[in-house]
Coordinates of C-alpha atoms in Angstrom, one line a residue:
Chain A
M1 CA -137.3 112.0 -197.2
S2 CA -136.2 114.4 -194.5
V3 CA -132.6 114.8 -193.4
D4 CA -133.4 112.9 -190.1
D5 CA -134.7 110.0 -192.1
I6 CA -131.6 109.8 -194.1
L7 CA -129.4 110.1 -191.0
L8 CA -131.3 107.2 -189.3
L9 CA -131.1 105.1 -192.4
G10 CA -127.5 105.9 -192.9
R11 CA -126.7 105.1 -189.3
V12 CA -128.1 101.6 -189.7
A13 CA -126.6 101.1 -193.1
F14 CA -123.1 102.1 -191.9
V15 CA -123.0 99.4 -189.2
V16 CA -124.6 96.9 -191.5
A17 CA -122.0 97.6 -194.1
L18 CA -119.2 97.0 -191.6
Y19 CA -120.7 93.6 -190.8
L20 CA -121.1 92.8 -194.5
F21 CA -117.3 93.5 -194.8
L22 CA -116.6 91.0 -192.1
L23 CA -119.0 88.5 -193.9
A24 CA -117.1 89.1 -197.2
L25 CA -113.8 88.3 -195.3
A26 CA -115.4 85.1 -193.9
L27 CA -116.6 84.0 -197.4
L28 CA -113.1 84.7 -198.9
L29 CA -111.5 82.6 -196.2
R30 CA -113.9 79.7 -196.9
R31 CA -113.1 79.8 -200.6
E32 CA -109.4 79.9 -199.8
L33 CA -109.8 76.8 -197.6
R34 CA -111.6 74.9 -200.3
V35 CA -109.2 75.8 -203.1
R36 CA -106.2 75.0 -200.9
S37 CA -107.6 71.5 -200.0
L38 CA -107.6 70.6 -203.7
V39 CA -103.9 70.4 -203.6
Q40 CA -102.9 66.7 -203.4
G41 CA -102.9 65.2 -200.0
E42 CA -104.4 68.2 -198.2
R43 CA -107.2 68.2 -195.7
A44 CA -110.7 68.3 -197.2
P45 CA -113.5 69.9 -195.2
G46 CA -115.1 66.7 -194.1
D47 CA -114.8 63.7 -191.8
L48 CA -116.1 60.1 -191.7
L49 CA -117.8 59.4 -188.4
V50 CA -117.6 55.8 -187.3
M51 CA -121.0 54.2 -186.7
E52 CA -120.4 50.5 -186.8
P53 CA -116.6 49.7 -186.5
G54 CA -116.8 45.9 -187.4
E55 CA -113.5 44.3 -186.7
S56 CA -111.5 47.3 -187.6
G57 CA -110.6 48.3 -184.1
L58 CA -112.0 51.8 -184.5
E59 CA -114.4 53.2 -181.9
A60 CA -118.0 54.2 -182.7
G61 CA -118.2 58.0 -182.7
E62 CA -114.6 58.5 -183.7
R63 CA -114.0 61.0 -186.6
I64 CA -111.6 60.2 -189.3
P65 CA -110.3 63.2 -191.3
L66 CA -110.7 63.1 -195.1
L67 CA -108.1 64.4 -197.6
S68 CA -108.7 65.7 -201.1
T69 CA -108.3 62.1 -202.2
T70 CA -108.7 59.4 -199.5
S71 CA -108.2 55.8 -200.3
V72 CA -109.8 53.2 -198.1
G73 CA -108.7 49.5 -197.8
R74 CA -107.0 46.8 -195.8
D75 CA -103.6 47.4 -197.4
S76 CA -101.3 49.7 -195.2
A77 CA -100.7 51.9 -198.3
N78 CA -104.2 53.3 -198.0
D79 CA -105.0 56.6 -196.3
I80 CA -107.6 54.9 -194.1
V81 CA -106.6 51.4 -193.3
L82 CA -109.5 49.2 -192.2
D83 CA -108.2 45.8 -190.9
D84 CA -111.4 43.8 -191.3
T85 CA -112.1 40.5 -193.1
F86 CA -114.8 42.0 -195.3
I87 CA -112.5 44.8 -196.6
S88 CA -110.5 44.4 -199.8
A89 CA -106.9 45.5 -200.1
A90 CA -108.0 48.5 -202.1
H91 CA -111.6 48.9 -201.3
A92 CA -112.8 52.4 -202.3
T93 CA -111.9 56.1 -202.6
V94 CA -113.5 59.3 -201.4
K95 CA -112.7 62.4 -203.4
W96 CA -113.3 66.1 -202.7
N97 CA -113.4 68.2 -205.9
G98 CA -113.6 71.6 -204.3
K99 CA -117.4 71.7 -204.3
G100 CA -118.7 68.2 -203.5
W101 CA -117.8 64.7 -202.6
V102 CA -117.5 61.6 -204.9
L103 CA -117.5 58.1 -203.6
A104 CA -116.1 55.3 -205.9
D105 CA -115.7 51.6 -205.3
S106 CA -112.2 50.2 -206.3
G107 CA -113.6 46.8 -207.3
S108 CA -114.0 45.4 -203.8
T109 CA -115.2 41.9 -203.1
N110 CA -117.9 42.8 -200.6
G111 CA -118.9 46.1 -202.1
T112 CA -119.4 49.7 -201.0
R113 CA -122.9 51.0 -200.2
L114 CA -124.2 54.6 -200.0
N115 CA -127.4 55.0 -198.0
G116 CA -127.9 51.2 -198.5
K117 CA -127.5 51.3 -202.2
D118 CA -124.6 49.5 -204.0
V119 CA -122.0 51.8 -205.4
R120 CA -121.1 50.4 -208.9
R121 CA -119.8 53.6 -210.5
P122 CA -118.6 56.9 -208.8
V123 CA -121.5 58.6 -207.1
A124 CA -121.9 62.0 -205.5
M125 CA -122.0 62.0 -201.8
K126 CA -123.1 64.7 -199.4
P127 CA -122.7 65.3 -195.6
G128 CA -125.2 63.2 -193.7
D129 CA -125.0 60.2 -196.0
V130 CA -124.2 56.8 -194.6
V131 CA -121.3 55.0 -196.2
E132 CA -120.7 51.2 -195.8
F133 CA -117.5 49.4 -196.7
G134 CA -118.2 45.7 -196.2
Q135 CA -119.7 45.5 -192.7
I136 CA -118.2 48.8 -191.5
K137 CA -120.5 51.7 -191.4
F138 CA -119.6 55.5 -191.5
K139 CA -121.5 58.7 -191.6
M140 CA -120.2 61.5 -193.8
V141 CA -120.0 64.7 -191.8
E142 CA -119.0 68.3 -192.7
L143 CA -116.1 69.9 -190.9
Chain B
M1 CA -89.4 89.2 -209.8
R2 CA -92.3 88.6 -212.1
G3 CA -94.2 91.3 -213.8
Y4 CA -97.4 93.1 -212.9
R5 CA -100.4 91.2 -211.5
L6 CA -103.4 93.0 -210.2
R7 CA -104.6 91.9 -206.8
W8 CA -108.4 91.7 -207.5
T9 CA -109.5 90.4 -204.1
E10 CA -107.7 93.2 -202.4
L11 CA -108.9 95.8 -204.8
A12 CA -112.5 94.7 -204.4
L13 CA -112.3 94.7 -200.6
L14 CA -110.6 98.1 -200.7
T15 CA -113.4 99.5 -202.8
F16 CA -115.9 98.1 -200.4
G17 CA -114.1 99.5 -197.4
G18 CA -113.6 102.9 -199.2
A19 CA -117.3 103.1 -199.9
I20 CA -118.1 102.5 -196.2
V21 CA -115.7 105.2 -195.1
T22 CA -116.9 107.7 -197.7
G23 CA -120.5 106.9 -196.7
G24 CA -119.5 107.6 -193.1
F25 CA -118.0 111.0 -194.1
S26 CA -121.2 111.9 -196.0
L27 CA -123.3 111.0 -193.0
L28 CA -121.1 113.1 -190.8
S29 CA -121.4 116.0 -193.1
M30 CA -125.2 115.7 -193.2
A31 CA -125.4 115.5 -189.4
Q32 CA -123.3 118.6 -189.0
H33 CA -124.6 120.8 -191.8
R34 CA -128.0 119.3 -192.5
H35 CA -126.9 118.8 -196.1
L36 CA -124.0 117.2 -197.9
L37 CA -121.0 119.5 -198.2
Q38 CA -119.0 118.3 -201.2
S39 CA -115.8 119.7 -199.7
D40 CA -116.1 117.2 -196.8
L41 CA -115.6 114.4 -199.3
R42 CA -112.1 115.5 -200.3
Y43 CA -110.5 113.8 -197.4
P44 CA -112.1 110.3 -197.8
G45 CA -111.3 110.8 -201.5
I46 CA -107.6 111.1 -200.7
Y47 CA -107.8 108.1 -198.3
V48 CA -109.4 105.9 -200.9
A49 CA -107.0 106.9 -203.6
S50 CA -104.0 106.2 -201.4
T51 CA -105.2 102.7 -200.5
I52 CA -105.8 101.9 -204.2
L53 CA -102.4 103.2 -205.1
L54 CA -100.7 101.1 -202.4
S55 CA -102.6 98.0 -203.8
L56 CA -101.3 98.8 -207.3
W57 CA -97.8 99.2 -205.8
M58 CA -98.1 95.7 -204.2
S59 CA -99.2 94.2 -207.5
K60 CA -95.8 95.1 -208.8
F61 CA -93.6 94.6 -205.7
A62 CA -95.4 92.1 -203.5
T63 CA -97.6 90.3 -206.0
R64 CA -98.0 87.2 -203.8
A65 CA -98.5 88.9 -200.4
D66 CA -101.7 88.1 -198.5
Q67 CA -104.6 90.0 -200.0
L68 CA -106.9 90.1 -197.0
V69 CA -104.6 91.9 -194.5
F70 CA -104.3 95.3 -196.1
P71 CA -108.0 95.9 -196.7
V72 CA -108.8 95.1 -193.1
I73 CA -106.3 97.6 -191.7
A74 CA -107.2 100.1 -194.4
L75 CA -110.9 100.0 -193.3
M76 CA -109.9 100.3 -189.6
A77 CA -107.6 103.2 -190.4
G78 CA -110.4 104.8 -192.5
V79 CA -112.9 104.5 -189.6
G80 CA -110.3 105.9 -187.3
I81 CA -109.8 109.0 -189.6
L82 CA -113.6 109.4 -189.8
V83 CA -114.2 109.3 -186.0
I84 CA -111.2 111.5 -185.3
T85 CA -112.4 114.0 -187.9
R86 CA -115.7 114.0 -186.2
L87 CA -114.1 114.7 -182.8
D88 CA -111.6 117.3 -184.0
V89 CA -111.4 118.3 -187.7
A90 CA -107.8 119.5 -187.7
L91 CA -106.7 116.3 -185.9
G92 CA -108.6 114.2 -188.4
H93 CA -106.7 115.8 -191.3
R94 CA -103.4 115.1 -189.5
Q95 CA -104.4 111.5 -189.0
L96 CA -105.1 111.2 -192.7
F97 CA -101.6 112.7 -193.3
W98 CA -100.1 110.1 -191.0
T99 CA -102.0 107.3 -192.6
V100 CA -100.8 108.2 -196.1
L101 CA -97.2 108.5 -194.6
G102 CA -97.8 105.1 -193.0
E103 CA -98.8 103.6 -196.4
V104 CA -95.6 105.0 -197.9
A105 CA -93.6 103.4 -195.1
L106 CA -95.4 100.1 -195.7
A107 CA -94.6 100.4 -199.4
L108 CA -90.9 101.0 -198.6
V109 CA -90.7 98.1 -196.2
L110 CA -92.0 95.8 -198.9
V111 CA -89.1 96.8 -201.2
F112 CA -86.3 97.8 -198.9
P113 CA -85.0 94.8 -197.0
R114 CA -84.8 92.2 -199.8
R115 CA -85.6 89.5 -197.3
V116 CA -87.1 89.9 -193.8
S117 CA -84.7 87.4 -192.5
T118 CA -81.7 89.7 -193.1
L119 CA -83.0 91.8 -190.2
R120 CA -81.8 89.1 -187.8
L121 CA -78.2 89.9 -188.6
Y122 CA -78.2 93.2 -186.7
K123 CA -80.3 92.1 -183.7
Y124 CA -78.3 93.7 -181.0
S125 CA -77.9 96.9 -183.0
W126 CA -81.7 97.1 -183.4
A127 CA -82.3 96.6 -179.7
F128 CA -79.7 99.2 -178.6
L129 CA -81.0 101.7 -181.2
G130 CA -84.4 101.4 -179.6
L131 CA -83.1 101.7 -176.1
L132 CA -80.9 104.7 -177.1
L133 CA -83.9 106.5 -178.6
I134 CA -85.9 106.1 -175.4
A135 CA -82.9 107.2 -173.3
A136 CA -82.5 110.2 -175.6
T137 CA -86.2 111.0 -175.1
I138 CA -85.9 111.0 -171.4
V139 CA -83.0 113.4 -171.6
A140 CA -83.9 115.7 -174.5
G141 CA -87.6 114.8 -175.2
T142 CA -90.7 117.0 -175.2
D143 CA -93.7 116.7 -173.0
V144 CA -96.5 117.2 -175.6
S145 CA -99.5 115.9 -173.7
G146 CA -98.7 117.8 -170.5
S147 CA -98.5 114.6 -168.4
G148 CA -95.3 115.6 -166.7
Y149 CA -93.2 113.1 -168.6
K150 CA -91.1 113.6 -171.7
R151 CA -92.3 110.9 -174.1
W152 CA -91.8 112.6 -177.5
I153 CA -88.9 113.5 -179.6
G154 CA -89.6 116.4 -181.9
F155 CA -88.1 118.3 -184.8
H156 CA -89.8 121.3 -186.4
G157 CA -93.2 120.8 -185.0
V158 CA -93.4 117.1 -185.7
Y159 CA -93.4 114.9 -182.6
L160 CA -92.8 111.2 -182.5
Q161 CA -93.0 108.7 -179.7
P162 CA -89.9 106.4 -179.9
V163 CA -91.7 103.8 -177.7
E164 CA -93.7 102.8 -180.8
L165 CA -90.5 102.1 -182.8
L166 CA -89.0 100.3 -179.8
K167 CA -92.0 97.9 -180.0
I168 CA -91.0 96.7 -183.5
L169 CA -87.2 96.7 -182.7
M170 CA -87.7 94.6 -179.6
A171 CA -90.0 92.1 -181.5
I172 CA -87.2 91.8 -184.1
F173 CA -84.6 91.3 -181.4
F174 CA -86.6 88.7 -179.5
A175 CA -87.4 86.8 -182.7
A176 CA -83.8 86.7 -183.8
Y177 CA -82.5 85.7 -180.4
L178 CA -85.1 83.0 -179.8
D179 CA -84.7 81.5 -183.2
E180 CA -81.0 81.2 -182.5
K181 CA -81.3 79.7 -179.0
R182 CA -84.6 77.9 -179.5
E183 CA -83.3 74.4 -179.3
L184 CA -81.3 75.2 -176.2
L185 CA -84.2 76.8 -174.4
A186 CA -86.6 74.1 -175.3
S187 CA -84.5 71.0 -174.6
A188 CA -81.8 71.5 -172.0
R189 CA -83.1 70.8 -168.5
I190 CA -81.7 71.0 -165.0
Q191 CA -83.3 68.6 -162.5
I192 CA -83.9 70.1 -159.0
G193 CA -85.8 67.5 -157.0
P194 CA -89.1 66.7 -158.7
I195 CA -89.2 69.9 -160.8
R196 CA -87.4 70.2 -164.1
V197 CA -86.1 73.7 -164.3
P198 CA -85.6 75.2 -167.8
P199 CA -82.3 76.8 -168.5
F200 CA -83.1 80.3 -167.5
Q201 CA -79.5 81.4 -167.9
Y202 CA -79.8 81.3 -171.7
L203 CA -82.6 83.8 -171.4
A204 CA -80.3 86.4 -169.8
P205 CA -79.8 88.6 -173.0
L206 CA -83.5 88.7 -173.5
V207 CA -84.2 89.5 -169.9
V208 CA -81.5 92.2 -169.9
M209 CA -83.0 93.9 -173.0
W210 CA -86.5 93.6 -171.7
G211 CA -85.5 94.8 -168.2
L212 CA -83.7 97.9 -169.7
S213 CA -86.7 98.8 -171.8
L214 CA -88.9 98.3 -168.7
L215 CA -86.7 100.5 -166.6
L216 CA -86.9 103.3 -169.1
L217 CA -90.6 103.0 -169.5
V218 CA -91.2 103.0 -165.8
K219 CA -89.0 106.1 -165.6
Q220 CA -91.4 107.7 -168.1
N221 CA -94.4 106.4 -166.1
D222 CA -95.5 104.6 -169.2
L223 CA -97.2 101.6 -167.5
G224 CA -99.3 100.7 -170.5
S225 CA -96.2 100.2 -172.7
A226 CA -94.4 98.4 -169.8
L227 CA -97.3 95.9 -169.6
L228 CA -97.3 95.6 -173.4
F229 CA -93.6 94.7 -173.4
L230 CA -94.1 92.1 -170.7
G231 CA -96.8 90.5 -172.8
I232 CA -94.7 90.5 -176.0
F233 CA -91.8 89.0 -174.1
L234 CA -93.8 86.2 -172.6
A235 CA -95.8 85.5 -175.8
M236 CA -92.7 85.2 -177.9
I237 CA -90.8 83.0 -175.5
Y238 CA -93.8 80.7 -175.4
V239 CA -94.1 80.6 -179.2
G240 CA -90.4 80.0 -179.5
T241 CA -90.1 77.2 -177.0
A242 CA -93.6 75.8 -176.7
R243 CA -92.9 75.4 -173.0
A244 CA -95.6 76.7 -170.6
I245 CA -93.2 77.2 -167.7
Y246 CA -91.8 80.4 -169.2
P247 CA -95.0 82.4 -169.5
V248 CA -96.4 80.8 -166.2
S249 CA -93.3 81.8 -164.2
G250 CA -93.3 85.2 -165.9
L251 CA -96.9 85.8 -165.0
L252 CA -96.3 84.7 -161.4
M253 CA -93.4 87.1 -161.2
F254 CA -95.6 89.8 -162.7
V255 CA -98.3 89.2 -160.0
A256 CA -95.6 89.4 -157.3
G257 CA -94.3 92.6 -158.9
V258 CA -97.7 94.2 -159.1
F259 CA -98.3 93.4 -155.4
L260 CA -94.9 95.0 -154.5
A261 CA -95.6 98.0 -156.7
F262 CA -99.0 98.4 -155.1
H263 CA -97.4 98.8 -151.7
L264 CA -94.3 100.7 -152.8
F265 CA -95.5 103.3 -155.3
S266 CA -98.4 105.6 -154.6
H267 CA -99.4 106.1 -158.2
V268 CA -99.8 102.4 -158.8
R269 CA -102.0 102.3 -155.7
T270 CA -104.0 105.3 -156.9
R271 CA -104.6 103.6 -160.3
T272 CA -105.7 100.4 -158.7
E273 CA -108.1 102.2 -156.4
L274 CA -109.3 104.2 -159.3
W275 CA -110.1 101.0 -161.2
L276 CA -111.9 99.4 -158.3
D277 CA -114.0 102.5 -157.4
P278 CA -113.9 105.5 -159.8
W279 CA -117.3 106.7 -158.6
S280 CA -116.1 108.2 -155.3
R281 CA -113.6 110.3 -157.3
A282 CA -116.0 111.2 -160.1
S283 CA -115.0 114.8 -160.4
G284 CA -111.2 114.3 -159.7
T285 CA -109.0 111.5 -160.9
G286 CA -111.9 109.2 -161.8
Y287 CA -113.5 111.8 -164.2
Q288 CA -111.9 110.4 -167.3
V289 CA -112.8 106.7 -166.7
I290 CA -116.4 107.7 -165.7
Q291 CA -116.9 109.9 -168.7
G292 CA -115.7 107.1 -170.9
L293 CA -118.1 104.7 -169.3
I294 CA -121.0 107.1 -169.6
A295 CA -120.2 107.6 -173.3
L296 CA -120.3 103.8 -173.8
G297 CA -123.5 103.6 -171.9
V298 CA -125.2 106.4 -173.9
G299 CA -124.2 104.6 -177.1
G300 CA -126.0 101.5 -176.1
V301 CA -126.3 98.7 -178.7
G302 CA -127.1 100.8 -181.8
G303 CA -125.1 104.0 -181.0
Q304 CA -126.2 107.6 -181.4
G305 CA -125.2 107.9 -185.0
L306 CA -122.1 109.6 -186.4
G307 CA -121.8 113.2 -185.4
Q308 CA -124.9 112.9 -183.2
G309 CA -123.4 112.1 -179.8
H310 CA -121.4 114.1 -177.4
P311 CA -118.1 112.2 -177.1
N312 CA -116.1 115.4 -176.6
F313 CA -117.0 115.2 -172.9
V314 CA -114.5 112.4 -172.5
P315 CA -110.9 113.6 -171.9
V316 CA -108.2 112.4 -174.3
V317 CA -111.0 110.9 -176.4
T318 CA -109.0 110.9 -179.6
T319 CA -106.2 108.6 -178.3
D320 CA -106.6 106.4 -175.2
F321 CA -110.4 106.8 -175.1
I322 CA -111.2 106.5 -178.8
L323 CA -113.2 103.3 -177.9
S324 CA -115.6 105.5 -175.9
A325 CA -116.2 107.8 -178.9
L326 CA -116.7 104.7 -181.2
G327 CA -119.1 103.2 -178.6
E328 CA -121.1 106.4 -178.2
E329 CA -121.6 107.0 -181.9
L330 CA -121.6 103.4 -183.4
G331 CA -122.8 101.5 -180.4
L332 CA -121.9 98.0 -179.2
A333 CA -122.7 96.8 -182.7
G334 CA -120.1 99.0 -184.4
V335 CA -117.5 98.4 -181.7
A336 CA -117.9 94.7 -181.8
C337 CA -117.5 94.7 -185.6
L338 CA -114.3 96.8 -185.4
L339 CA -112.9 94.5 -182.7
G340 CA -113.9 91.6 -185.0
L341 CA -111.7 93.1 -187.7
L342 CA -108.8 93.3 -185.3
I343 CA -109.3 89.7 -184.3
F344 CA -109.5 88.7 -187.9
L345 CA -106.2 90.5 -188.5
V346 CA -104.5 88.8 -185.6
F347 CA -105.6 85.3 -186.6
R348 CA -104.7 86.0 -190.3
G349 CA -101.2 87.1 -189.1
L350 CA -100.9 84.0 -186.9
S351 CA -101.7 81.8 -189.9
V352 CA -99.0 83.6 -191.8
A353 CA -96.7 82.8 -188.9
I354 CA -97.7 79.1 -189.0
S355 CA -97.0 78.8 -192.8
A356 CA -93.7 80.7 -192.7
Q357 CA -90.7 78.4 -193.3
D358 CA -88.0 80.4 -191.7
G359 CA -87.9 80.3 -187.8
F360 CA -87.1 84.0 -187.5
E361 CA -89.9 85.1 -189.8
K362 CA -92.3 82.8 -187.9
L363 CA -91.4 84.2 -184.6
L364 CA -91.5 87.8 -185.9
A365 CA -94.9 87.4 -187.4
A366 CA -96.2 85.8 -184.2
G367 CA -94.6 88.5 -182.1
L368 CA -96.0 91.4 -184.2
M369 CA -99.5 89.9 -183.9
A370 CA -99.1 89.4 -180.2
T371 CA -98.2 93.1 -179.9
L372 CA -101.4 94.1 -181.7
A373 CA -103.5 91.7 -179.7
I374 CA -102.1 92.6 -176.3
Q375 CA -102.2 96.3 -177.0
T376 CA -105.9 96.0 -177.9
I377 CA -106.7 94.0 -174.8
V378 CA -104.8 96.5 -172.5
I379 CA -106.6 99.6 -173.9
V380 CA -110.1 98.1 -174.4
G381 CA -109.9 96.5 -171.0
G382 CA -108.8 99.8 -169.5
T383 CA -111.6 101.9 -171.1
T384 CA -114.3 99.4 -170.2
R385 CA -112.9 99.1 -166.6
L386 CA -112.1 95.4 -167.0
M387 CA -108.6 96.1 -165.7
P388 CA -106.8 99.2 -164.4
L389 CA -106.4 101.8 -167.1
T390 CA -103.0 102.2 -168.7
G391 CA -102.8 104.3 -171.8
V392 CA -101.7 102.7 -175.1
P393 CA -103.3 103.5 -178.5
L394 CA -106.0 101.3 -179.9
P395 CA -104.3 99.9 -183.0
F396 CA -105.2 101.7 -186.3
L397 CA -108.1 103.6 -184.6
S398 CA -106.5 105.9 -182.1
Y399 CA -105.0 109.2 -183.2
G400 CA -101.2 109.2 -183.1
G401 CA -98.6 109.7 -185.8
S402 CA -96.0 107.4 -184.4
S403 CA -98.5 104.7 -183.6
V404 CA -99.9 104.8 -187.1
L405 CA -96.4 104.7 -188.7
A406 CA -95.4 101.8 -186.4
N407 CA -98.5 99.8 -187.1
F408 CA -98.2 100.2 -190.9
V409 CA -94.5 99.1 -190.7
M410 CA -95.6 96.1 -188.7
I411 CA -98.2 95.2 -191.3
G412 CA -95.5 95.8 -194.0
L413 CA -93.3 93.2 -192.4
L414 CA -96.2 90.8 -192.1
L415 CA -97.1 91.2 -195.7
K416 CA -93.5 90.7 -196.7
I417 CA -93.3 87.5 -194.7
S418 CA -96.5 86.2 -196.3
S419 CA -95.3 87.0 -199.8
G420 CA -92.2 84.9 -199.1
I421 CA -94.3 81.9 -198.2
T422 CA -96.3 81.7 -201.4
E423 CA -93.2 82.3 -203.5
R424 CA -91.6 79.2 -202.1
R425 CA -94.8 77.2 -202.4
D426 CA -94.8 77.5 -206.2

């Protein structure tokens, strides 16, 4: 390899390395965001997008922010309060474990469904999945 | 204070950045001598060692300070040393010396004031000290650059620009004053017809301090710094009060002032005309701007490669026009990445400001970041002919001892503020 080849290669490598440094910073920021959201009550990197609001008074297309642990139900103590006849006082919970999402039913009367399937025990959920609490339908979306 | 805890993220990033800078120096050596001169790697070696040492110092004295801030400024400082060495070897070595000195200053800032918030106690003293220094420079200063204005204070061959120190002192003063009077400024209102006028009278001490520094800077024909101080002033008032009327009325007054200055002062008019049409004065007053633009154009997207362009055609290329040298040798790709690092730094600093508990620390962090951001906009805009050129250094990249020292002290304050946050969170 001649000196000119090395210089050309080095020239490209130098700029590429600078960008890799920026990329490393971005990845570290992302990791920090995820770790931080594990702290109780902090914002998790996802939203529930309202598809069918039922009687809850929400608007279709509205985004509801998720926390590291989000409780869903009719009772006003829940993080997401859904005032709908088909929703139980404590209906379900959505959890963020730092890597992925877990949906669990809290023994509701009318059930929780993930992509049309009944949720009996905690199941993993991913962005794009459709979640139904009673007659209210959400889509899970990433932040 | 707890014991020793290594800051692994910071160390890893510093190693990465150090490798980039060392690689750059090797490329430079190959481009200039057609083979790798080992003696050329001494200087990047010193640079890498100094950054690692500072990280080790922080793992003892600022264990919880933010770990992403220092690697970012270290990489920028390293690229700065690299490009300045390429332009002028002796100057590059001096920049390395200043950087190491800056790191020492940063290390001392981390230890010396036990809490950043104690700085607020002496706010008027800080402001007057800054103004006094500038006044002293006007009387007994030295004209190093040959611009016809005394902007340096020197002792035994070492020259410093007090305006860089004034920047920090004013940010401290503004932050302390605004934190004290914030409620008053944000809430009290006087109703005049349909318009609610904010209580401008409480701003008087701020305006007086700012006006004095402005006066002194205009006396020195330092329009870049004057513009910078206006920006810091308005940004900090807005951060402190969250009321848009302050910056908006400030900017309106600024526009009126510029209009007046354009008609009153010939050098302001010359500068504006130079900005609008440098080409008709290409060999005279427009030479600098045009050479800078040509260098950027020659660099194109990919750049000519380190040591392979001809950036020395551009006047004052190591300070005000460092962006042209970067553009010629690293191209748009390299410059965009370096500006990306600066943006990252500013946003990181603002997030430190958001999480800080103490009002003074919050305002100070925001003010320091506003300083860096506005300074970057002023000089990058000036070199690329987006706005009239007013000379200020490009943070961390331009040559300049005082500028390097001031920037490292600013980052030291920011790191100290960030370490206070995480201590309280535990």
